[in-house]
């Protein structure tokens, strides 16, 4: 029995990397596993598998390891780090999507990394404004530009040893960033031309690529739009790092951090220690989640 990690799954066949030998096997799921209602394998899963034919590099997955986290859309497991990509323009920054992805990171124990792309087009100080807003929350922000060759050395260092997925609205430059990674930092496994060609087209399946410095990057379609829906409104403030430091210090223990007097979160915003834009979007998400909660219990 060997140990490995699923790189890709298409049509019931899974590319499994033997992590000790660096060899990729094509595997199916053991029949008894399916009959017993076992969980569906996902890219990013750690597995044990048995080789059927060493010559054809085929086998079957015997067991799926415990998951750190998992997503339905995109279907992927065990993300360590999420690189949230936003452009300074073309398209205009969707900070609502950024915040929703950061909330998801906090809820699912994923380290977030914010990439501000296309800084060569920045004429209004947008990159600095984004860096300042999210820096107050303690997030690492890396300005990037392919044109200026800015930020890629720092990004390379941040990818080491992590399974990193990329997310962001359409057009922000995720494909450009991934192509640079695929060309420069990915292990030479399989056909390079096929791998690079894949990066130039719309991605249909989640795929992991092993980095020469250790870790993986994930080509993850499905993170271009995202909704915060699987948390309760009462949990939301705890998923904002800049708010967590003062939660419990408000005058009212059940403070929503919106209208109540003596609210320490509002005090942070008023003092400029938390970004007012993020706070405004917090209010919006809180009200949406509260309305969804009320509708569930009215039935």
PDB file of C-alpha atoms in Angstrom, residues 68-220:
ATOM      1  CA  UNK A  68      -8.669  19.783   7.227  1.00  0.00           C
ATOM      2  CA  UNK A  69     -11.401  21.419   5.129  1.00  0.00           C
ATOM      3  CA  UNK A  70     -13.429  20.729   1.994  1.00  0.00           C
ATOM      4  CA  UNK A  71     -15.454  22.632  -0.600  1.00  0.00           C
ATOM      5  CA  UNK A  72     -18.288  21.578  -2.876  1.00  0.00           C
ATOM      6  CA  UNK A  73     -17.650  24.343  -5.413  1.00  0.00           C
ATOM      7  CA  UNK A  74     -14.895  24.134  -6.367  1.00  0.00           C
ATOM      8  CA  UNK A  75     -14.565  20.459  -5.349  1.00  0.00           C
ATOM      9  CA  UNK A  76     -11.283  20.479  -3.432  1.00  0.00           C
ATOM     10  CA  UNK A  77      -9.986  19.497   0.008  1.00  0.00           C
ATOM     11  CA  UNK A  78      -7.210  20.417   2.417  1.00  0.00           C
ATOM     12  CA  UNK A  79      -6.446  23.943   1.260  1.00  0.00           C
ATOM     13  CA  UNK A  80      -3.731  25.490   3.461  1.00  0.00           C
ATOM     14  CA  UNK A  81      -3.665  28.909   1.847  1.00  0.00           C
ATOM     15  CA  UNK A  82      -6.020  30.911  -0.357  1.00  0.00           C
ATOM     16  CA  UNK A  83      -4.481  33.546  -2.612  1.00  0.00           C
ATOM     17  CA  UNK A  84      -7.249  36.101  -3.122  1.00  0.00           C
ATOM     18  CA  UNK A  85      -6.505  38.031  -6.315  1.00  0.00           C
ATOM     19  CA  UNK A  86      -7.873  41.532  -6.886  1.00  0.00           C
ATOM     20  CA  UNK A  87      -6.903  43.965  -9.654  1.00  0.00           C
ATOM     21  CA  UNK A  88      -6.451  47.712  -9.209  1.00  0.00           C
ATOM     22  CA  UNK A  89      -8.582  48.193 -12.358  1.00  0.00           C
ATOM     23  CA  UNK A  90      -9.962  46.299 -15.359  1.00  0.00           C
ATOM     24  CA  UNK A  91     -12.054  45.069 -13.569  1.00  0.00           C
ATOM     25  CA  UNK A  92     -12.639  47.417 -10.658  1.00  0.00           C
ATOM     26  CA  UNK A  93     -11.885  45.767  -7.294  1.00  0.00           C
ATOM     27  CA  UNK A  94     -14.754  43.676  -5.922  1.00  0.00           C
ATOM     28  CA  UNK A  95     -13.938  44.057  -2.234  1.00  0.00           C
ATOM     29  CA  UNK A  96     -17.212  42.393  -1.278  1.00  0.00           C
ATOM     30  CA  UNK A  97     -15.981  39.157  -2.878  1.00  0.00           C
ATOM     31  CA  UNK A  98     -12.592  39.629  -1.194  1.00  0.00           C
ATOM     32  CA  UNK A  99     -14.251  39.945   2.225  1.00  0.00           C
ATOM     33  CA  UNK A 100     -16.471  36.906   1.660  1.00  0.00           C
ATOM     34  CA  UNK A 101     -13.437  34.807   0.723  1.00  0.00           C
ATOM     35  CA  UNK A 102     -11.556  36.048   3.797  1.00  0.00           C
ATOM     36  CA  UNK A 103     -14.519  35.141   6.016  1.00  0.00           C
ATOM     37  CA  UNK A 104     -14.477  31.660   4.497  1.00  0.00           C
ATOM     38  CA  UNK A 105     -10.740  31.390   5.200  1.00  0.00           C
ATOM     39  CA  UNK A 106     -11.304  32.269   8.849  1.00  0.00           C
ATOM     40  CA  UNK A 107     -14.169  29.775   9.139  1.00  0.00           C
ATOM     41  CA  UNK A 108     -12.286  26.909   7.446  1.00  0.00           C
ATOM     42  CA  UNK A 109      -8.826  27.371   8.988  1.00  0.00           C
ATOM     43  CA  UNK A 110      -7.167  28.584   5.777  1.00  0.00           C
ATOM     44  CA  UNK A 111      -4.387  31.168   5.705  1.00  0.00           C
ATOM     45  CA  UNK A 112      -5.380  34.054   3.386  1.00  0.00           C
ATOM     46  CA  UNK A 113      -2.990  35.899   1.104  1.00  0.00           C
ATOM     47  CA  UNK A 114      -4.161  38.980  -0.820  1.00  0.00           C
ATOM     48  CA  UNK A 115      -2.592  39.612  -4.231  1.00  0.00           C
ATOM     49  CA  UNK A 116      -3.195  43.107  -5.641  1.00  0.00           C
ATOM     50  CA  UNK A 117      -2.537  42.605  -9.340  1.00  0.00           C
ATOM     51  CA  UNK A 118      -1.906  44.997 -12.265  1.00  0.00           C
ATOM     52  CA  UNK A 119      -0.214  47.641 -10.089  1.00  0.00           C
ATOM     53  CA  UNK A 120       1.401  48.997 -13.274  1.00  0.00           C
ATOM     54  CA  UNK A 121      -2.081  50.386 -14.098  1.00  0.00           C
ATOM     55  CA  UNK A 122      -2.491  52.028 -10.693  1.00  0.00           C
ATOM     56  CA  UNK A 123      -2.920  55.788 -11.163  1.00  0.00           C
ATOM     57  CA  UNK A 124      -5.101  56.515  -8.135  1.00  0.00           C
ATOM     58  CA  UNK A 125      -3.302  54.789  -5.262  1.00  0.00           C
ATOM     59  CA  UNK A 126      -5.743  51.867  -5.241  1.00  0.00           C
ATOM     60  CA  UNK A 127      -3.090  49.303  -4.318  1.00  0.00           C
ATOM     61  CA  UNK A 128      -1.975  51.361  -1.329  1.00  0.00           C
ATOM     62  CA  UNK A 129      -5.589  51.856  -0.187  1.00  0.00           C
ATOM     63  CA  UNK A 130      -6.271  48.100  -0.362  1.00  0.00           C
ATOM     64  CA  UNK A 131      -3.002  47.312   1.421  1.00  0.00           C
ATOM     65  CA  UNK A 132      -3.804  49.781   4.178  1.00  0.00           C
ATOM     66  CA  UNK A 133      -7.383  48.539   4.655  1.00  0.00           C
ATOM     67  CA  UNK A 134      -6.461  44.865   4.897  1.00  0.00           C
ATOM     68  CA  UNK A 135      -3.179  45.488   6.681  1.00  0.00           C
ATOM     69  CA  UNK A 136      -5.237  46.840   9.600  1.00  0.00           C
ATOM     70  CA  UNK A 137      -6.818  43.397   9.818  1.00  0.00           C
ATOM     71  CA  UNK A 138      -3.403  41.734   9.858  1.00  0.00           C
ATOM     72  CA  UNK A 139      -3.555  40.228   6.364  1.00  0.00           C
ATOM     73  CA  UNK A 140      -0.478  39.900   4.171  1.00  0.00           C
ATOM     74  CA  UNK A 141      -0.906  41.894   0.964  1.00  0.00           C
ATOM     75  CA  UNK A 142       1.434  41.516  -2.035  1.00  0.00           C
ATOM     76  CA  UNK A 143       1.321  44.029  -4.936  1.00  0.00           C
ATOM     77  CA  UNK A 144       1.892  42.206  -8.257  1.00  0.00           C
ATOM     78  CA  UNK A 145       2.673  43.191 -11.817  1.00  0.00           C
ATOM     79  CA  UNK A 146       3.813  41.019 -14.687  1.00  0.00           C
ATOM     80  CA  UNK A 147       4.775  44.183 -16.607  1.00  0.00           C
ATOM     81  CA  UNK A 148       6.967  45.538 -13.794  1.00  0.00           C
ATOM     82  CA  UNK A 149       8.031  42.069 -12.572  1.00  0.00           C
ATOM     83  CA  UNK A 150       6.887  43.142  -9.110  1.00  0.00           C
ATOM     84  CA  UNK A 151       5.937  40.888  -6.215  1.00  0.00           C
ATOM     85  CA  UNK A 152       6.681  37.476  -7.701  1.00  0.00           C
ATOM     86  CA  UNK A 153       9.735  36.774  -5.544  1.00  0.00           C
ATOM     87  CA  UNK A 154       7.655  37.446  -2.421  1.00  0.00           C
ATOM     88  CA  UNK A 155       4.798  35.315  -3.773  1.00  0.00           C
ATOM     89  CA  UNK A 156       7.242  32.471  -4.452  1.00  0.00           C
ATOM     90  CA  UNK A 157       8.347  32.539  -0.810  1.00  0.00           C
ATOM     91  CA  UNK A 158       4.743  32.519   0.420  1.00  0.00           C
ATOM     92  CA  UNK A 159       3.860  29.435  -1.655  1.00  0.00           C
ATOM     93  CA  UNK A 160       6.564  27.241  -0.108  1.00  0.00           C
ATOM     94  CA  UNK A 161       5.228  24.183   1.673  1.00  0.00           C
ATOM     95  CA  UNK A 162       1.538  25.094   1.282  1.00  0.00           C
ATOM     96  CA  UNK A 163      -1.377  23.828  -0.769  1.00  0.00           C
ATOM     97  CA  UNK A 164      -2.469  27.145  -2.243  1.00  0.00           C
ATOM     98  CA  UNK A 165      -5.661  27.794  -4.189  1.00  0.00           C
ATOM     99  CA  UNK A 166      -6.299  30.956  -6.199  1.00  0.00           C
ATOM    100  CA  UNK A 167      -9.555  32.908  -6.129  1.00  0.00           C
ATOM    101  CA  UNK A 168     -10.910  36.179  -7.450  1.00  0.00           C
ATOM    102  CA  UNK A 169     -13.333  37.714  -9.910  1.00  0.00           C
ATOM    103  CA  UNK A 170     -12.989  37.033 -13.626  1.00  0.00           C
ATOM    104  CA  UNK A 171     -10.383  39.155 -15.377  1.00  0.00           C
ATOM    105  CA  UNK A 172      -8.163  39.978 -12.396  1.00  0.00           C
ATOM    106  CA  UNK A 173      -5.240  38.014 -13.835  1.00  0.00           C
ATOM    107  CA  UNK A 174      -5.350  34.650 -12.068  1.00  0.00           C
ATOM    108  CA  UNK A 175      -4.427  32.839 -15.302  1.00  0.00           C
ATOM    109  CA  UNK A 176      -1.431  35.124 -15.864  1.00  0.00           C
ATOM    110  CA  UNK A 177      -0.205  34.514 -12.335  1.00  0.00           C
ATOM    111  CA  UNK A 178      -0.694  30.761 -12.641  1.00  0.00           C
ATOM    112  CA  UNK A 179       1.071  30.656 -16.005  1.00  0.00           C
ATOM    113  CA  UNK A 180       4.130  32.339 -14.481  1.00  0.00           C
ATOM    114  CA  UNK A 181       4.057  29.802 -11.645  1.00  0.00           C
ATOM    115  CA  UNK A 182       3.596  26.880 -14.056  1.00  0.00           C
ATOM    116  CA  UNK A 183       6.474  28.038 -16.261  1.00  0.00           C
ATOM    117  CA  UNK A 184       8.933  28.799 -13.486  1.00  0.00           C
ATOM    118  CA  UNK A 185       8.272  26.915 -10.262  1.00  0.00           C
ATOM    119  CA  UNK A 186       6.407  23.669 -10.953  1.00  0.00           C
ATOM    120  CA  UNK A 187       8.097  20.259 -10.720  1.00  0.00           C
ATOM    121  CA  UNK A 188       8.882  18.657 -14.078  1.00  0.00           C
ATOM    122  CA  UNK A 189       6.259  15.907 -13.909  1.00  0.00           C
ATOM    123  CA  UNK A 190       4.366  14.943 -17.048  1.00  0.00           C
ATOM    124  CA  UNK A 191       4.367  16.842 -20.289  1.00  0.00           C
ATOM    125  CA  UNK A 192       5.320  20.466 -19.694  1.00  0.00           C
ATOM    126  CA  UNK A 193       3.675  21.645 -22.902  1.00  0.00           C
ATOM    127  CA  UNK A 194       0.372  20.032 -21.924  1.00  0.00           C
ATOM    128  CA  UNK A 195       0.549  21.523 -18.462  1.00  0.00           C
ATOM    129  CA  UNK A 196       1.258  25.048 -19.708  1.00  0.00           C
ATOM    130  CA  UNK A 197      -1.353  24.839 -22.467  1.00  0.00           C
ATOM    131  CA  UNK A 198      -3.931  23.918 -19.847  1.00  0.00           C
ATOM    132  CA  UNK A 199      -3.201  27.128 -17.977  1.00  0.00           C
ATOM    133  CA  UNK A 200      -4.066  29.222 -21.012  1.00  0.00           C
ATOM    134  CA  UNK A 201      -7.645  28.030 -21.244  1.00  0.00           C
ATOM    135  CA  UNK A 202     -10.708  28.152 -19.066  1.00  0.00           C
ATOM    136  CA  UNK A 203     -10.245  25.644 -16.289  1.00  0.00           C
ATOM    137  CA  UNK A 204     -12.914  22.977 -15.983  1.00  0.00           C
ATOM    138  CA  UNK A 205     -11.420  20.732 -13.311  1.00  0.00           C
ATOM    139  CA  UNK A 206      -9.498  21.358 -10.129  1.00  0.00           C
ATOM    140  CA  UNK A 207      -5.868  20.367 -10.568  1.00  0.00           C
ATOM    141  CA  UNK A 208      -2.861  20.460  -8.243  1.00  0.00           C
ATOM    142  CA  UNK A 209       0.675  21.190  -9.449  1.00  0.00           C
ATOM    143  CA  UNK A 210       3.681  20.349  -7.277  1.00  0.00           C
ATOM    144  CA  UNK A 211       6.158  23.137  -6.602  1.00  0.00           C
ATOM    145  CA  UNK A 212       9.908  22.580  -6.717  1.00  0.00           C
ATOM    146  CA  UNK A 213      10.198  24.423  -3.376  1.00  0.00           C
ATOM    147  CA  UNK A 214       7.612  22.137  -1.739  1.00  0.00           C
ATOM    148  CA  UNK A 215       3.854  22.464  -1.653  1.00  0.00           C
ATOM    149  CA  UNK A 216       1.252  22.690  -4.394  1.00  0.00           C
ATOM    150  CA  UNK A 217      -0.709  25.304  -6.279  1.00  0.00           C
ATOM    151  CA  UNK A 218      -4.284  24.539  -7.254  1.00  0.00           C
ATOM    152  CA  UNK A 219      -5.965  25.524 -10.485  1.00  0.00           C
ATOM    153  CA  UNK A 220      -9.418  26.045  -8.949  1.00  0.00           C
TER     154      UNK A 220
END
